[in-house]
CSV table of C-alpha atoms and ligand atoms in Angstrom, one decimal:
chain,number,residue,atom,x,y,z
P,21,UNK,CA,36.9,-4.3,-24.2
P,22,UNK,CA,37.0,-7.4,-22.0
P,23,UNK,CA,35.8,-10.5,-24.1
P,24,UNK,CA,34.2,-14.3,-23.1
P,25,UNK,CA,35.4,-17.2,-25.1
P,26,UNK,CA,32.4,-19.6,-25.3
P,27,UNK,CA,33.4,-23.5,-25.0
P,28,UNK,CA,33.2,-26.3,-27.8
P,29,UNK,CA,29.4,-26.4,-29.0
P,30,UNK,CA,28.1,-24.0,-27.1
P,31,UNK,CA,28.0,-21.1,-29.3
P,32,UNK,CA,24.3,-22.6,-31.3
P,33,UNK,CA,22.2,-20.5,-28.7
P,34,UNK,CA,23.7,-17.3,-29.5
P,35,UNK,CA,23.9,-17.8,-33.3
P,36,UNK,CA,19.9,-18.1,-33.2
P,37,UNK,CA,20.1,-14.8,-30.9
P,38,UNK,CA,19.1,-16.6,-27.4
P,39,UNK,CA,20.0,-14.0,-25.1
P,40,UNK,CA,21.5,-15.2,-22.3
P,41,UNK,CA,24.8,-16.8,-21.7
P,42,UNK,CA,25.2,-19.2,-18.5
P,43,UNK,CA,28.4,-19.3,-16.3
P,44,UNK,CA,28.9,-23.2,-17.7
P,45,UNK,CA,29.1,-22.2,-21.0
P,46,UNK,CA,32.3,-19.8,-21.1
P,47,UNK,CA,35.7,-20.9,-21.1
P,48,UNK,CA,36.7,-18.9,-18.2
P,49,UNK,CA,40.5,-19.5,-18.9
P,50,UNK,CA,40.4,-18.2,-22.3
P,51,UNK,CA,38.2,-15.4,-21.6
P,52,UNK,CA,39.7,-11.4,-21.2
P,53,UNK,CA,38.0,-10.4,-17.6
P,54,UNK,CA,40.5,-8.8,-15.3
P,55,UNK,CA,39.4,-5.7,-16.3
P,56,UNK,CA,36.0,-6.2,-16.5
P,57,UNK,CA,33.8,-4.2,-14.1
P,58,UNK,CA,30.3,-6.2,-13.3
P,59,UNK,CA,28.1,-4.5,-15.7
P,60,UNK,CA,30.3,-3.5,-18.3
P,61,UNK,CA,29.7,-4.5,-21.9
P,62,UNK,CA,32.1,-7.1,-23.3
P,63,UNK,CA,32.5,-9.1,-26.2
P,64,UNK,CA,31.5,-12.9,-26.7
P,65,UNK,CA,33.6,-15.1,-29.2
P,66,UNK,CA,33.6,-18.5,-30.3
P,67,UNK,CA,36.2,-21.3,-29.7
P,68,UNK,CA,37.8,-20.0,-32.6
P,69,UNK,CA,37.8,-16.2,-31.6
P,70,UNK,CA,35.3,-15.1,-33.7
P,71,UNK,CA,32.8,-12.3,-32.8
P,72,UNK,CA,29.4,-13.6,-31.6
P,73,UNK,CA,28.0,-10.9,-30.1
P,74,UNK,CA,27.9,-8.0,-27.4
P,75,UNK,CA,26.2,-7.9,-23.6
P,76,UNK,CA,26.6,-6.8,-20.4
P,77,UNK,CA,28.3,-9.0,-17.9
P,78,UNK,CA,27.9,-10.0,-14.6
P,79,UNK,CA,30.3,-12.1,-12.8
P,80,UNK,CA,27.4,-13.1,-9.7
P,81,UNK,CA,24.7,-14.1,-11.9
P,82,UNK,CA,24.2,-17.8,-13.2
P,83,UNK,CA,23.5,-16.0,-16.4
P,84,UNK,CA,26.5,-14.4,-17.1
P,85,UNK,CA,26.1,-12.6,-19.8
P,86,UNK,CA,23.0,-11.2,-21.2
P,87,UNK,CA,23.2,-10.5,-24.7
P,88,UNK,CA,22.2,-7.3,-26.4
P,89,UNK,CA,23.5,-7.2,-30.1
P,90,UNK,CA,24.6,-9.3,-32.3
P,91,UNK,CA,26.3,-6.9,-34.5
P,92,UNK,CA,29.5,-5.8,-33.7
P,93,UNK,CA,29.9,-2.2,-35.1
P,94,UNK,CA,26.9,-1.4,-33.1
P,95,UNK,CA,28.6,0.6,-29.6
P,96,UNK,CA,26.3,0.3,-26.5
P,97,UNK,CA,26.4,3.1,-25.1
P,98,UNK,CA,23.5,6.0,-24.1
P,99,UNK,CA,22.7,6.5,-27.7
P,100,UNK,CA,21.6,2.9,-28.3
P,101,UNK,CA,19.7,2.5,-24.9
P,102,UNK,CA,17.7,5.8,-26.2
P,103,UNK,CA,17.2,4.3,-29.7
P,104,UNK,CA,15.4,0.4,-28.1
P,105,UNK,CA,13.9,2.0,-25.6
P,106,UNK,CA,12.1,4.4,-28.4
P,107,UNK,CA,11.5,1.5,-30.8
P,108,UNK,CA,10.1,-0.5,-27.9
P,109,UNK,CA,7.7,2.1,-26.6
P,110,UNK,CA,6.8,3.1,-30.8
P,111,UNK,CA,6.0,-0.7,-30.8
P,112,UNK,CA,2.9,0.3,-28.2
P,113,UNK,CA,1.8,3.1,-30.2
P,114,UNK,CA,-1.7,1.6,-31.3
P,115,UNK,CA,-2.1,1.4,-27.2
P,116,UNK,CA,-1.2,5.2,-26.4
P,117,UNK,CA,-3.9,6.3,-28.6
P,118,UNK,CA,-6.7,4.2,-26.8
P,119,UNK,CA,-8.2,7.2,-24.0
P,120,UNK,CA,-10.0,3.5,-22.9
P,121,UNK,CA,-6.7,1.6,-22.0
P,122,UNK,CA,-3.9,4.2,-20.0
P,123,UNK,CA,-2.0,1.4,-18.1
P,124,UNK,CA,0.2,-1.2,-20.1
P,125,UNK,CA,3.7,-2.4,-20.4
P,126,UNK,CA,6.3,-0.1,-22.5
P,127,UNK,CA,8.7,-2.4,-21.8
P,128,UNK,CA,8.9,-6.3,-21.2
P,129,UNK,CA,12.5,-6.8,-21.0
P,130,UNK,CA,14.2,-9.8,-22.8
P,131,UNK,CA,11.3,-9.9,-25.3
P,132,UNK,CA,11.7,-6.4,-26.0
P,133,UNK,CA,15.4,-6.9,-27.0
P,134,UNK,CA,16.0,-4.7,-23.8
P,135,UNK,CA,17.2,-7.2,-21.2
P,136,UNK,CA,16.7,-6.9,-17.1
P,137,UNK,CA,14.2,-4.0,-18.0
P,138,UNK,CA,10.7,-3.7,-17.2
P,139,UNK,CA,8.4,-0.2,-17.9
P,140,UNK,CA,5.3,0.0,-17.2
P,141,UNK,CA,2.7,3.1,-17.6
P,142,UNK,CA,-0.2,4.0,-14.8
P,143,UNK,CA,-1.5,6.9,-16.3
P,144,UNK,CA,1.0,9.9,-16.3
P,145,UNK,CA,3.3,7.5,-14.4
P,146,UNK,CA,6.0,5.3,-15.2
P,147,UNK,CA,7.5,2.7,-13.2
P,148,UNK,CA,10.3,1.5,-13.4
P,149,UNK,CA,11.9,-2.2,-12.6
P,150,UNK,CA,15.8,-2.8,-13.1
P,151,UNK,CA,16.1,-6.7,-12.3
P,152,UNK,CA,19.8,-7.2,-13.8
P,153,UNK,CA,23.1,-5.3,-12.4
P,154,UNK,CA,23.7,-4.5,-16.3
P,155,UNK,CA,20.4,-2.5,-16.1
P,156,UNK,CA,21.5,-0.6,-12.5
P,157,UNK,CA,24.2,0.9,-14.2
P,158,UNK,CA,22.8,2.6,-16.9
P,159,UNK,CA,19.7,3.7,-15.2
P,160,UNK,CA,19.8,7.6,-15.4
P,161,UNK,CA,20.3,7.0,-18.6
P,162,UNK,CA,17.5,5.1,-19.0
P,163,UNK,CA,15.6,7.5,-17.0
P,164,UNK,CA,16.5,10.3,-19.3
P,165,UNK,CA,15.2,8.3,-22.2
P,166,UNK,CA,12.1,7.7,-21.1
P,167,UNK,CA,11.5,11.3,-19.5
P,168,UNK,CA,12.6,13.0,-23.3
P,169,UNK,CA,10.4,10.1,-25.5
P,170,UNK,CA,7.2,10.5,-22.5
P,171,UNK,CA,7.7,13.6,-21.0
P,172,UNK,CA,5.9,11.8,-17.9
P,173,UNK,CA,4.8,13.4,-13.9
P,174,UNK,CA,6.8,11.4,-12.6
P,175,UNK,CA,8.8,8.1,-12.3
P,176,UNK,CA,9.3,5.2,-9.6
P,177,UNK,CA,11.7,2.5,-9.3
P,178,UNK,CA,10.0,-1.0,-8.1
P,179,UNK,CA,13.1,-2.8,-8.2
P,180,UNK,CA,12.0,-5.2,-5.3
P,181,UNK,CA,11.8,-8.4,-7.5
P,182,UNK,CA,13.2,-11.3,-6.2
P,183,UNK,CA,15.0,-12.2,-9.4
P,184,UNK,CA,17.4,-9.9,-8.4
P,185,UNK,CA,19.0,-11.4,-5.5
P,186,UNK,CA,20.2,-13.8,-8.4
P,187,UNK,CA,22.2,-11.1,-9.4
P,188,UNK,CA,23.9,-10.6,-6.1
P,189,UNK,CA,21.7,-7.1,-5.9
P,190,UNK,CA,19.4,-5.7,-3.2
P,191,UNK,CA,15.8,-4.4,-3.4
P,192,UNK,CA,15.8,-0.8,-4.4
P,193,UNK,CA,12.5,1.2,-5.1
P,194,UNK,CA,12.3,5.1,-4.5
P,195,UNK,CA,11.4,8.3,-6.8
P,196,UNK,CA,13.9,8.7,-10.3
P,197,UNK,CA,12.2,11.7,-11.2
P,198,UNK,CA,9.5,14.0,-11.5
P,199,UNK,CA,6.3,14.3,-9.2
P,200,UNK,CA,5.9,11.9,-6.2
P,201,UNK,CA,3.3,9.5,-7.9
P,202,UNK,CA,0.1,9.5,-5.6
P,203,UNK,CA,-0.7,6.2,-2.7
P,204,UNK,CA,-3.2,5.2,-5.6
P,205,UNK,CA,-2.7,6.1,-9.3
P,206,UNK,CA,-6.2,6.5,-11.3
P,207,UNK,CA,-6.1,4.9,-14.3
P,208,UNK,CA,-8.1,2.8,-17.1
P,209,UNK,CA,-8.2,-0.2,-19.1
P,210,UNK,CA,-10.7,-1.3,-21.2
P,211,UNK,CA,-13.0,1.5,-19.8
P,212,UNK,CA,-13.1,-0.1,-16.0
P,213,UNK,CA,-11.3,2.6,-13.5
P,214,UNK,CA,-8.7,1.5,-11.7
P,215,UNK,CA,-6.3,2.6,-8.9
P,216,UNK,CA,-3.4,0.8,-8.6
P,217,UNK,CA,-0.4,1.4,-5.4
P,218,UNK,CA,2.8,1.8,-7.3
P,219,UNK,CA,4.3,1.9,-3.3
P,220,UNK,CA,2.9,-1.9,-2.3
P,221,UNK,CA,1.5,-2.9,-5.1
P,222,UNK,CA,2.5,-6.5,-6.5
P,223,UNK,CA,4.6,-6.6,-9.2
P,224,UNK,CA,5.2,-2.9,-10.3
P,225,UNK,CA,1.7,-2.0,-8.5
P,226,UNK,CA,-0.7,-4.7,-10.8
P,227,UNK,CA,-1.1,-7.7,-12.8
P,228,UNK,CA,-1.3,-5.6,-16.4
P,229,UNK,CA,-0.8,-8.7,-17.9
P,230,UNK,CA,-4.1,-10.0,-17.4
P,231,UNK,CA,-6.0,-6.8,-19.5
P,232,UNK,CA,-6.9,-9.8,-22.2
P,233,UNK,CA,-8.6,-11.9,-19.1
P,234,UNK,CA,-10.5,-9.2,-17.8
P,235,UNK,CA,-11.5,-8.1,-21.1
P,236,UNK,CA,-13.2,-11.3,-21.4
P,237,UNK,CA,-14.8,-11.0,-18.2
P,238,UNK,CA,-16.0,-7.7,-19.0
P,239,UNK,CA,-17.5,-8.4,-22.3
P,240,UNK,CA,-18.7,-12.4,-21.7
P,241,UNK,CA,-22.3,-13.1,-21.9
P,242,UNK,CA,-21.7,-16.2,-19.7
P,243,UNK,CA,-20.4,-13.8,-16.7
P,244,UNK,CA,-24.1,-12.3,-16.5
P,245,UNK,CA,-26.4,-12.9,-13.8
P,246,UNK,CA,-23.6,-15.6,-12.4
P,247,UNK,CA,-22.7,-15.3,-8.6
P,248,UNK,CA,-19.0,-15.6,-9.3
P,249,UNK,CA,-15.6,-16.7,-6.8
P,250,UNK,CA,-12.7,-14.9,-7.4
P,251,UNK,CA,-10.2,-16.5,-5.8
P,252,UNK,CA,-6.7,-14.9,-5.9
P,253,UNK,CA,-8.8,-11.7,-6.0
P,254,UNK,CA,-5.4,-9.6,-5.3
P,255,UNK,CA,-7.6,-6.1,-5.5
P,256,UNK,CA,-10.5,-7.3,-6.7
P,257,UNK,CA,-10.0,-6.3,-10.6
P,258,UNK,CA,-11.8,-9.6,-12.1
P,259,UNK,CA,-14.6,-9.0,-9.7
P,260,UNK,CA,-15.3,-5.5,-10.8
P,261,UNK,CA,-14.8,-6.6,-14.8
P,262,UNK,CA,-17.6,-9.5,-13.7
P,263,UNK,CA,-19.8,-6.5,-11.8
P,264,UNK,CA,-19.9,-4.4,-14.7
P,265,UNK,CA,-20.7,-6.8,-17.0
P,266,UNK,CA,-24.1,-8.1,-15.0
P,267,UNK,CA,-22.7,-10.8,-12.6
P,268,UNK,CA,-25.2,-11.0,-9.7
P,269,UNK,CA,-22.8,-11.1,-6.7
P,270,UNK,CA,-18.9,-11.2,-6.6
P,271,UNK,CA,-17.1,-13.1,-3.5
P,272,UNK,CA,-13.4,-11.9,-3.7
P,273,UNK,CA,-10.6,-14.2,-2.0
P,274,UNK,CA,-6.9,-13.9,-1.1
P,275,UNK,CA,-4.3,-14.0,1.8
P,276,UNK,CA,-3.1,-10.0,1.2
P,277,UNK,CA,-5.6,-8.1,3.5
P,278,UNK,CA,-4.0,-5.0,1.8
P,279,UNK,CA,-4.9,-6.0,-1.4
P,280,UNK,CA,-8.7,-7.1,0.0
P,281,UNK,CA,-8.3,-3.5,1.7
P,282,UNK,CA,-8.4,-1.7,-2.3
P,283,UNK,CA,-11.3,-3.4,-3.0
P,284,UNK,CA,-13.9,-1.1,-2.1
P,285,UNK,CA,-12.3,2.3,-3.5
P,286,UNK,CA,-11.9,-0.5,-7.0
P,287,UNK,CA,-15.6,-0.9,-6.9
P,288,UNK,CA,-16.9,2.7,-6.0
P,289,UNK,CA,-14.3,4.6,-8.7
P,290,UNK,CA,-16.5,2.1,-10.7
P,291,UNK,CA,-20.3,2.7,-9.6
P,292,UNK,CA,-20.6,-0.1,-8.0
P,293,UNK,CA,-21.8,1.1,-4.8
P,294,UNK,CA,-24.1,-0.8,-3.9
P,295,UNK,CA,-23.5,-4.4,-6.0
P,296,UNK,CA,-23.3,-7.3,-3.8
P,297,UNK,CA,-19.1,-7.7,-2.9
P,298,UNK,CA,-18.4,-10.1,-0.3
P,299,UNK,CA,-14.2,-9.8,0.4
P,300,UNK,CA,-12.8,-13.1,2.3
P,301,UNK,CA,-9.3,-12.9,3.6
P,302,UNK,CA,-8.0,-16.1,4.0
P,303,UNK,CA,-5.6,-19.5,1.6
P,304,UNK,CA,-8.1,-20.4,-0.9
P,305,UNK,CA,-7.0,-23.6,-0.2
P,306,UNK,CA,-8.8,-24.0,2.7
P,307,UNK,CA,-11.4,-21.5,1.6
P,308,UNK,CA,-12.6,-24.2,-1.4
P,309,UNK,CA,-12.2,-26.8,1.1
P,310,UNK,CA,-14.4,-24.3,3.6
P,311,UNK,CA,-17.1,-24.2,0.9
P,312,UNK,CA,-17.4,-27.6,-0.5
P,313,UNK,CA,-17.9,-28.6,3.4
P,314,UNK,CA,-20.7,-26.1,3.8
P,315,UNK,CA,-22.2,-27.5,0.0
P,316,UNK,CA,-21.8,-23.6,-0.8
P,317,UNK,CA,-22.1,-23.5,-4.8
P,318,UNK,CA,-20.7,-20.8,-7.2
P,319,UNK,CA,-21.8,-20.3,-11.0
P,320,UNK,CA,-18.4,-19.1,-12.3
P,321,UNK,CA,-15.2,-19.5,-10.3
P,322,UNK,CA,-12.2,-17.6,-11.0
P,323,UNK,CA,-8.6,-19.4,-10.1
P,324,UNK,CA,-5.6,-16.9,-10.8
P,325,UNK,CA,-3.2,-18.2,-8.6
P,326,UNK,CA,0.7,-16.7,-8.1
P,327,UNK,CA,3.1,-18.8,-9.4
P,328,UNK,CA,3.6,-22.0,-8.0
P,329,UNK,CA,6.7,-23.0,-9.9
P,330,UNK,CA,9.6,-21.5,-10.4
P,331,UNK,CA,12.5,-23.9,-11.3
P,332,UNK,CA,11.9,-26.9,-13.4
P,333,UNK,CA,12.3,-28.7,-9.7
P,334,UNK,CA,9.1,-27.3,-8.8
P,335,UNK,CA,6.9,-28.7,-11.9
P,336,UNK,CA,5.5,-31.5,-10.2
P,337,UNK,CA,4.7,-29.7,-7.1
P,338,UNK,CA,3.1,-26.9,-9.1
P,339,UNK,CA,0.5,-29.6,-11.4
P,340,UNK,CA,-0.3,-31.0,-7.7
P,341,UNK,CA,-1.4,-27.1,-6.3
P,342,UNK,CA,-2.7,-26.6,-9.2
P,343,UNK,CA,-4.8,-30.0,-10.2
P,344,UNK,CA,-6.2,-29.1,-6.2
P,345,UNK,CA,-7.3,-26.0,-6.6
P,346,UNK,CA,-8.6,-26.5,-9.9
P,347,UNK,CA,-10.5,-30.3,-8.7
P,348,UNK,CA,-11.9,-28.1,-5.8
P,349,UNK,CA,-13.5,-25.4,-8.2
P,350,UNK,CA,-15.0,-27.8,-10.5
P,351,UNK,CA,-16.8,-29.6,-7.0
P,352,UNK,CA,-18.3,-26.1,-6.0
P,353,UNK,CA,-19.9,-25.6,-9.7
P,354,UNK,CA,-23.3,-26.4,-10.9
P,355,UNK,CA,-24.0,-28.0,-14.2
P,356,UNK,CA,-23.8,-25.1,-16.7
P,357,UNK,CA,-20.9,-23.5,-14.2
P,358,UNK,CA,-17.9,-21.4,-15.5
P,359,UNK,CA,-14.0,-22.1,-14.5
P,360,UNK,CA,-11.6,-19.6,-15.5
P,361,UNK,CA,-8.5,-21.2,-14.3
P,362,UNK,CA,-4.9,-19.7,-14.7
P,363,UNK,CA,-0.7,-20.0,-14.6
P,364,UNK,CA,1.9,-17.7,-14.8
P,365,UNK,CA,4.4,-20.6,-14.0
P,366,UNK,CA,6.9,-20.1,-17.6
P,367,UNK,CA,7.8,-24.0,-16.4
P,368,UNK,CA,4.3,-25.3,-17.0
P,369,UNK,CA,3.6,-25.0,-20.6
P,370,UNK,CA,0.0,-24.7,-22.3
P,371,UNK,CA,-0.3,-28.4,-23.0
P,372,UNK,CA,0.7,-29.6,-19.1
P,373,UNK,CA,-1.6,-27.2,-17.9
P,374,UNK,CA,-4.7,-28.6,-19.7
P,375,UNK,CA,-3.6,-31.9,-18.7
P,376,UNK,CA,-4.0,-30.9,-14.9
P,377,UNK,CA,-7.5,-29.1,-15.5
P,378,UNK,CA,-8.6,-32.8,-17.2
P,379,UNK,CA,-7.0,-34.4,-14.2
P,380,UNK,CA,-9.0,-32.2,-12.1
P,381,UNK,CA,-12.3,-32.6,-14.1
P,382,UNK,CA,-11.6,-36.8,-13.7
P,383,UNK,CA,-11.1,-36.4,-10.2
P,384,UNK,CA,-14.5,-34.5,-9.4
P,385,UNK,CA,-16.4,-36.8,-11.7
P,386,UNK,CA,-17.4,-34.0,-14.2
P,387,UNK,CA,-17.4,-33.3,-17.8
P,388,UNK,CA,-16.5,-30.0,-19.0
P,389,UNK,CA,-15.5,-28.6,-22.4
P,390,UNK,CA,-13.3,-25.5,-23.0
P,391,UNK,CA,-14.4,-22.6,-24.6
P,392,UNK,CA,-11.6,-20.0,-24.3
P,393,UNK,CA,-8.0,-19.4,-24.4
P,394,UNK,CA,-6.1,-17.1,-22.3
P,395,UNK,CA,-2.8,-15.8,-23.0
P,396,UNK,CA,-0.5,-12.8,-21.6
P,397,UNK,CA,-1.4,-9.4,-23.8
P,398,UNK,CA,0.1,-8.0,-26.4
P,399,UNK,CA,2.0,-5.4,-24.7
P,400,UNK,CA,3.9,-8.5,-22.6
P,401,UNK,CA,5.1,-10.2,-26.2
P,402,UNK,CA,7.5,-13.0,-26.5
P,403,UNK,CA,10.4,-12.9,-28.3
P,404,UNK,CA,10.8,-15.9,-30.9
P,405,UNK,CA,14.1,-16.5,-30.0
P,406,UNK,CA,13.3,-16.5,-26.1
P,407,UNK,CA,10.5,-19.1,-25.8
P,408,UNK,CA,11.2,-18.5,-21.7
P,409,UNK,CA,9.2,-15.2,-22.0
P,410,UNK,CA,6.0,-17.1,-22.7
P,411,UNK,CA,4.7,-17.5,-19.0
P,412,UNK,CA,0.8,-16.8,-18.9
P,413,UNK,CA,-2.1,-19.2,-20.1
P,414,UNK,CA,-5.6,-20.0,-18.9
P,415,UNK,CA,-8.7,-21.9,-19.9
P,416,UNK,CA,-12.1,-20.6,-19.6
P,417,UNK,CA,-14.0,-24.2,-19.7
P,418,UNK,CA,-17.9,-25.0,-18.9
P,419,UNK,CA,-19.0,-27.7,-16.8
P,420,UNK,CA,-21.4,-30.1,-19.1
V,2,SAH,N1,-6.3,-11.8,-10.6
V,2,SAH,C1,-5.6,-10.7,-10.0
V,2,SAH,C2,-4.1,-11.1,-9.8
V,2,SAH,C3,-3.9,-12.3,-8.8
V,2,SAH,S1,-2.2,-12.5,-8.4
V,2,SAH,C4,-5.7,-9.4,-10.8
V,2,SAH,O1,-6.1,-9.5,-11.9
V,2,SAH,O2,-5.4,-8.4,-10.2
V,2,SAH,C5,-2.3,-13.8,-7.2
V,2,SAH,C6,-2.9,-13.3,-5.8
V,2,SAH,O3,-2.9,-14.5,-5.0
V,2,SAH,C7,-2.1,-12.3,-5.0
V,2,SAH,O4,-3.0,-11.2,-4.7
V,2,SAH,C8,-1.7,-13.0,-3.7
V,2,SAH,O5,-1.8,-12.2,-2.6
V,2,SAH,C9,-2.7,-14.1,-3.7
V,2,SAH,N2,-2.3,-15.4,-3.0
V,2,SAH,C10,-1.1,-16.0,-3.1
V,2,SAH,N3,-1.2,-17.2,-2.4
V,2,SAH,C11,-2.5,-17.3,-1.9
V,2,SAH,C12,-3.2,-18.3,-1.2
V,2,SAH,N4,-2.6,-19.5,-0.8
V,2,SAH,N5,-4.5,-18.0,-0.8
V,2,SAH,C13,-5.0,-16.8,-1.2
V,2,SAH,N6,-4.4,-15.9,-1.9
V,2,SAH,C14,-3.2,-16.1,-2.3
């Protein structure tokens, strides 16, 4: 087995089980790689040679090695694949017996001690997203793991994320087994149908990671009778939670005409035939700028932008897109008005975020309070030792 040597001092992160080990950190003329194939399991020791722990290894990646036990009589090999992927998925098993909820996350990588590997379920579907090399090479036998624990119709590879040209790999996505999963999967969550396009879908077909958000939406006394913006709309999911809940009128905005395009079916597969939808295609940039021109007011306006940063270089671009978008929302409400405001940017943490909302709320000359908390769901956990997996927070806050 080929083995990295870490340098002086930089061992502490893998003692407290961080799982990733960057290029800089190995002593690359110490280190046992010749034989190494990119992908293969290897060995990481400290500066004196002592075991640390095992991971796979890839020699293009920044992060070199991604770290999947710290124990060293523990082989990797088919068997323990089969036995995370089962505790992962038995770690879900309050979900799977909600009829209510059918769509969730089985698998959220890192923070599910599975590195580079993402599962998600759409009904009898699973997709399936492989964003590290280590993770290409063992994927029939992650496929077979899945298929005996799940028995499921059928299952797709989304591996089109762009994390993975980090890795040196292309975009894959095709069928790994099973039935050919239909253009739009049916299923639920929370009790609101929805259909979801495992083929062009974002992500691996939909944001799953904002169930706790719509939830909220859903089940909010404040959403009723409001004549809400949804900006970001992707396919309109928000709107339809706001719909069935007893909004007045939904106005649905983004910049992917195909995801404007589901909007419709989202709301009909709902009963919402007639309910007043309005879809705008267009930046919501200029669409706030558009409506605070025309003095056009909302009651509750929904901000769930993509995310705006993603190095550390990016932070203070991000807070200025997002203090923008957020100072324009909080101009188009009405005393009494509701902002639901969002970021899945890791880099901006809870407390930066809030501080860009206040900047916002200084800026428009308004006072507003917050009454809610958003976080990513349960089924997208974060792993104590990997803080990085923390990515999604929001603020539901009421203009005074
Ligand atoms: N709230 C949605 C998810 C939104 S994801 C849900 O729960 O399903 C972010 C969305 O913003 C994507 O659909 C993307 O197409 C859209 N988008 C990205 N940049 C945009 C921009 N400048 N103007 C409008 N929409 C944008």
């Amino acid at each position: 087995m080929g083995q990295v040597i870490l340098k002086k001092g930089r061992d502490e992160p893998v003692r407290r089980h961080h799982p990733w080990v960057f290029s800089g950190a190995i002593d690359t003329r110490r280190s046992s790689i010749d034989d190494v194939q990119p992908g293969d399991v290897i060995d990481v020791r400290d500066v004196g040679g002592g075991f640390l722990a095992q991971g796979y290894y890839n020699p293009h990646s920044q992060i070199r090695v991604r770290l999947l036990t710290w124990d060293q009589n523990d082989p990797v090999g088919p068997a323990w694949w089969r036995v995370r992927i089962a505790r992962s998925i038995a770690r879900r098993d309050w979900l799977a017996t909600d009829p209510d909820t059918t769509c969730y996350r089985l698998i959220n990588a890192e923070n599910d001690e599975l590195p580079g590997l993402v599962v998600d379920r759409y009904g009898d579907y699973l997709v399936v997203q492989a964003l590290t090399l280590g993770v290409d090479v063992v994927k029939q036998t992650v496929v077979q793991a899945l298929v005996d624990l799940l028995q499921p119709a059928g299952i797709y590879e989304r591996s089109d994320a762009g994390v993975r040209e980090l890795e040196g790999l292309a975009d894959v996505s095709g069928l790994l087994y099973g039935k050919a999963l239909p253009d739009l999967v049916e299923c639920r969550e929370n009790g609101m149908a929805l259909l979801v396009d495992p083929y062009q879908g974002h992500k691996t077909g939909f944001y799953l990671d904002q169930r706790d958000s719509r939830r909220w939406i859903l089940t909010h006394p404040l959403v009723q009778g409001k004549r809400v913006l949804n900006a970001f709309s992707y396919s309109g999911s928000f709107g339809v939670a706001a719909a069935l809940n007893g909004a007045e009128s939904v106005t649905n905005v983004d910049s992917s005409e195909a995801a404007l395009d589901l909007v419709t079916a989202l709301m009909n597969a709902n009963k919402l035939h007639d309910f007043p939808v309005e879809n705008v295609p267009g930046d919501v940039f200029e669409v706030l700028r558009y409506y605070r021109e025309m003095e056009q007011t909302f009651d509750a306006i929904i901000l769930d932008p993509p995310k705006f940063a993603h190095s550390r270089g990016q932070i203070d671009a991000a807070t200025r897109g997002y203090k923008d978008i957020n100072l324009l929302a909080l101009e188009l409400l009405e005393p009494g008005g509701l902002l639901l405001t969002f970021s899945c940017s890791s880099h901006v943490d809870a407390d930066l975020f809030q501080k860009v909302v206040f900047g916002a709320s200084e800026d428009a000359a308004v006072h507003a309070q917050i009454i809610g908390w958003f976080a990513q769901p349960a089924d997208h956990p974060v792993l104590l030792t990997f803080p990085e997996g923390r990515y999604l927070k929001g603020l539901a806050c009421l203009v005074t």
